mmCIF file of C-alpha atoms in Angstrom:
data_model
loop_
_atom_site.group_PDB
_atom_site.id
_atom_site.type_symbol
_atom_site.label_atom_id
_atom_site.label_comp_id
_atom_site.label_asym_id
_atom_site.label_seq_id
_atom_site.Cartn_x
_atom_site.Cartn_y
_atom_site.Cartn_z
ATOM 1 C CA GLY A 1 78.020 0.351 57.250
ATOM 2 C CA LEU A 2 76.976 2.675 54.569
ATOM 3 C CA PRO A 3 73.458 2.776 53.531
ATOM 4 C CA THR A 4 72.781 0.864 50.409
ATOM 5 C CA CYS A 5 70.092 1.907 47.723
ATOM 6 C CA ILE A 6 68.105 -1.215 46.748
ATOM 7 C CA ASN A 7 65.943 0.724 44.282
ATOM 8 C CA GLN A 8 64.233 4.107 44.232
ATOM 9 C CA ASN A 9 62.033 3.138 47.054
ATOM 10 C CA TRP A 10 64.034 1.155 49.540
ATOM 11 C CA LEU A 11 67.331 1.880 51.415
ATOM 12 C CA VAL A 12 69.156 -0.548 53.713
ATOM 13 C CA VAL A 13 70.896 1.095 56.581
ATOM 14 C CA GLY A 14 72.702 -1.539 58.690
ATOM 15 C CA ASP A 15 70.047 -4.024 59.551
ATOM 16 C CA TYR A 16 67.159 -1.783 58.945
ATOM 17 C CA TRP A 17 65.112 -1.355 55.593
ATOM 18 C CA VAL A 18 63.811 2.239 55.164
ATOM 19 C CA VAL A 19 61.118 3.307 52.662
ATOM 20 C CA VAL A 20 62.519 6.247 50.621
ATOM 21 C CA THR A 21 60.172 8.892 49.473
ATOM 22 C CA LEU A 22 60.572 12.576 48.707
ATOM 23 C CA LYS A 23 56.825 13.080 48.487
ATOM 24 C CA CYS A 24 56.411 14.459 51.974
ATOM 25 C CA VAL A 25 54.482 17.382 53.470
ATOM 26 C CA TYR A 26 57.040 19.997 54.368
ATOM 27 C CA THR A 27 56.549 22.466 57.114
ATOM 28 C CA PRO A 28 58.561 25.620 57.641
ATOM 29 C CA ASP A 29 58.602 25.119 61.444
ATOM 30 C CA ILE A 30 59.266 21.510 62.691
ATOM 31 C CA GLN A 31 59.389 22.650 66.409
ATOM 32 C CA ASP A 32 57.501 20.154 68.707
ATOM 33 C CA TYR A 33 57.359 17.494 66.047
ATOM 34 C CA CYS A 34 60.454 15.629 67.210
ATOM 35 C CA ARG A 35 60.030 16.319 70.911
ATOM 36 C CA GLY A 36 59.755 13.346 73.427
ATOM 37 C CA MET A 37 61.355 10.805 70.947
ATOM 38 C CA SER A 38 65.015 11.017 72.070
ATOM 39 C CA ILE A 39 68.033 13.238 72.409
ATOM 40 C CA GLN A 40 69.001 12.272 68.810
ATOM 41 C CA THR A 41 65.764 13.557 67.355
ATOM 42 C CA GLU A 42 65.793 16.823 69.479
ATOM 43 C CA VAL A 43 69.466 17.412 68.169
ATOM 44 C CA ILE A 44 68.123 17.023 64.509
ATOM 45 C CA GLU A 45 65.201 19.421 65.226
ATOM 46 C CA ASP A 46 67.455 21.986 66.711
ATOM 47 C CA PHE A 47 70.098 21.613 63.999
ATOM 48 C CA ILE A 48 67.466 22.265 61.418
ATOM 49 C CA VAL A 49 66.088 25.360 63.220
ATOM 50 C CA LYS A 50 69.685 26.708 63.869
ATOM 51 C CA PHE A 51 70.413 26.217 60.170
ATOM 52 C CA GLN A 52 67.350 28.095 59.179
ATOM 53 C CA ASP A 53 68.469 30.887 61.580
ATOM 54 C CA ARG A 54 72.024 30.847 60.063
ATOM 55 C CA ASP A 55 73.398 30.051 63.568
ATOM 56 C CA LEU A 56 76.725 28.333 62.928
ATOM 57 C CA ALA A 57 78.003 28.695 66.614
ATOM 58 C CA SER A 58 74.974 26.622 67.702
ATOM 59 C CA ILE A 59 75.312 24.112 65.072
ATOM 60 C CA ARG A 60 78.930 23.469 65.901
ATOM 61 C CA GLY A 61 78.014 21.737 69.246
ATOM 62 C CA TYR A 62 76.009 19.085 67.297
ATOM 63 C CA ILE A 63 78.698 17.973 64.959
ATOM 64 C CA HIS A 64 81.213 15.244 65.992
ATOM 65 C CA PRO A 65 84.841 16.255 65.281
ATOM 66 C CA GLU A 66 85.177 13.142 63.023
ATOM 67 C CA PHE A 67 81.941 13.844 61.127
ATOM 68 C CA THR A 68 81.425 12.374 57.646
ATOM 69 C CA TRP A 69 78.808 13.306 54.995
ATOM 70 C CA PHE A 70 78.258 10.508 52.480
ATOM 71 C CA ASN A 71 76.339 10.818 49.243
ATOM 72 C CA SER A 72 73.975 8.227 47.786
ATOM 73 C CA SER A 73 76.722 6.359 46.127
ATOM 74 C CA GLY A 74 78.633 5.955 49.403
ATOM 75 C CA SER A 75 81.277 8.527 48.436
ATOM 76 C CA VAL A 76 82.506 11.109 51.047
ATOM 77 C CA VAL A 77 81.243 14.516 50.454
ATOM 78 C CA VAL A 78 82.897 16.218 53.421
ATOM 79 C CA GLN A 79 85.190 14.748 56.083
ATOM 80 C CA GLY A 80 85.539 16.476 59.480
ATOM 81 C CA ALA A 81 83.450 19.048 61.447
ATOM 82 C CA GLU A 82 85.331 22.170 60.433
ATOM 83 C CA PRO A 83 85.289 21.481 56.604
ATOM 84 C CA PHE A 84 81.483 20.684 57.000
ATOM 85 C CA LEU A 85 80.870 23.867 58.910
ATOM 86 C CA SER A 86 82.810 25.858 56.301
ATOM 87 C CA ALA A 87 80.595 24.212 53.628
ATOM 88 C CA ILE A 88 77.569 25.481 55.410
ATOM 89 C CA GLN A 89 78.924 28.939 55.534
ATOM 90 C CA ASP A 90 79.822 28.821 51.838
ATOM 91 C CA MET A 91 76.430 27.716 51.014
ATOM 92 C CA TRP A 92 74.852 30.626 52.955
ATOM 93 C CA ARG A 93 77.252 33.050 51.409
ATOM 94 C CA GLU A 94 76.738 31.915 47.845
ATOM 95 C CA HIS A 95 73.011 31.446 48.060
ATOM 96 C CA PRO A 96 71.739 33.985 50.720
ATOM 97 C CA GLU A 97 67.990 33.596 49.514
ATOM 98 C CA VAL A 98 67.753 29.895 49.861
ATOM 99 C CA VAL A 99 65.379 28.778 52.548
ATOM 100 C CA ASN A 100 65.216 25.239 53.861
ATOM 101 C CA THR A 101 61.998 23.482 55.226
ATOM 102 C CA SER A 102 61.805 20.087 56.818
ATOM 103 C CA SER A 103 59.601 17.043 57.420
ATOM 104 C CA ILE A 104 59.118 15.461 60.839
ATOM 105 C CA CYS A 105 61.838 13.310 62.081
ATOM 106 C CA ILE A 106 61.681 9.516 62.010
ATOM 107 C CA GLN A 107 63.788 7.419 64.313
ATOM 108 C CA VAL A 108 64.734 3.683 63.711
ATOM 109 C CA GLY A 109 67.085 2.287 66.199
ATOM 110 C CA THR A 110 70.003 4.661 66.406
ATOM 111 C CA PHE A 111 69.278 6.325 62.985
ATOM 112 C CA VAL A 112 67.279 9.440 62.644
ATOM 113 C CA SER A 113 66.012 10.606 59.225
ATOM 114 C CA HIS A 114 63.908 13.486 57.748
ATOM 115 C CA THR A 115 63.309 15.021 54.375
ATOM 116 C CA GLU A 116 64.394 18.611 53.687
ATOM 117 C CA SER A 117 63.718 20.982 50.682
ATOM 118 C CA PHE A 118 65.945 23.892 49.715
ATOM 119 C CA ARG A 119 64.161 26.650 47.631
ATOM 120 C CA GLY A 120 65.326 30.179 46.495
ATOM 121 C CA TYR A 121 68.369 29.343 44.278
ATOM 122 C CA SER A 122 69.110 32.215 41.837
ATOM 123 C CA ASP A 123 69.131 29.706 38.912
ATOM 124 C CA GLY A 124 65.579 28.507 39.948
ATOM 125 C CA HIS A 125 66.515 24.969 40.766
ATOM 126 C CA ALA A 126 65.256 23.316 43.987
ATOM 127 C CA GLU A 127 66.726 20.476 45.992
ATOM 128 C CA ASP A 128 64.849 17.783 47.935
ATOM 129 C CA TRP A 129 66.868 15.618 50.362
ATOM 130 C CA LEU A 130 66.319 12.634 52.325
ATOM 131 C CA TRP A 131 68.871 12.697 55.292
ATOM 132 C CA VAL A 132 69.891 9.847 57.575
ATOM 133 C CA TYR A 133 71.953 10.627 60.566
ATOM 134 C CA GLU A 134 74.135 8.353 62.792
ATOM 135 C CA PHE A 135 75.153 9.567 66.239
ATOM 136 C CA ASP A 136 77.991 9.106 68.725
ATOM 137 C CA ALA A 137 77.193 10.319 72.389
ATOM 138 C CA GLY A 138 74.410 12.691 71.198
ATOM 139 C CA VAL A 139 76.396 14.369 68.333
ATOM 140 C CA ILE A 140 76.156 13.601 64.601
ATOM 141 C CA LEU A 141 78.947 11.390 63.547
ATOM 142 C CA LYS A 142 77.700 10.419 60.107
ATOM 143 C CA MET A 143 75.273 11.999 57.627
ATOM 144 C CA TYR A 144 73.933 10.222 54.527
ATOM 145 C CA GLY A 145 72.286 12.364 51.901
ATOM 146 C CA PHE A 146 70.079 11.358 49.170
ATOM 147 C CA LEU A 147 69.349 14.202 46.681
ATOM 148 C CA ASN A 148 66.514 14.604 44.228
ATOM 149 C CA VAL A 149 66.980 17.776 42.161
ATOM 150 C CA SER A 150 64.139 19.562 40.367
ATOM 151 C CA GLU A 151 63.920 22.577 38.132
#
């Protein structure tokens, strides 16, 4: 099922309780942090690096055709791999100076999570996200995003 926010510090994803915090140490290079855990954590590590490199062709292989992105209220943000990849391209085109950095990956059962910051928007705002990913056969099927916007 969809993750449920219990309060600002706890999130329930299926049968798992996850502590939610956006006060993480961010690193511009997460390579080797997720290694050795699972195929899923390696997928997320490489997905983040390919996003930083603006490599849409490599990202495509990590996204399930029936991919769904949910926001914190459980509403669908994007449905389908191609609309999601198009949204990434639009973001890069509209905000070419934005840089993302990520925390280490954490895996609980079949879920992988990490925090990610986006800086460099022309209006000066920054975005801090907590992402939770659900997989099907080694590709991302569902992505749950929890946004904390700062100025």
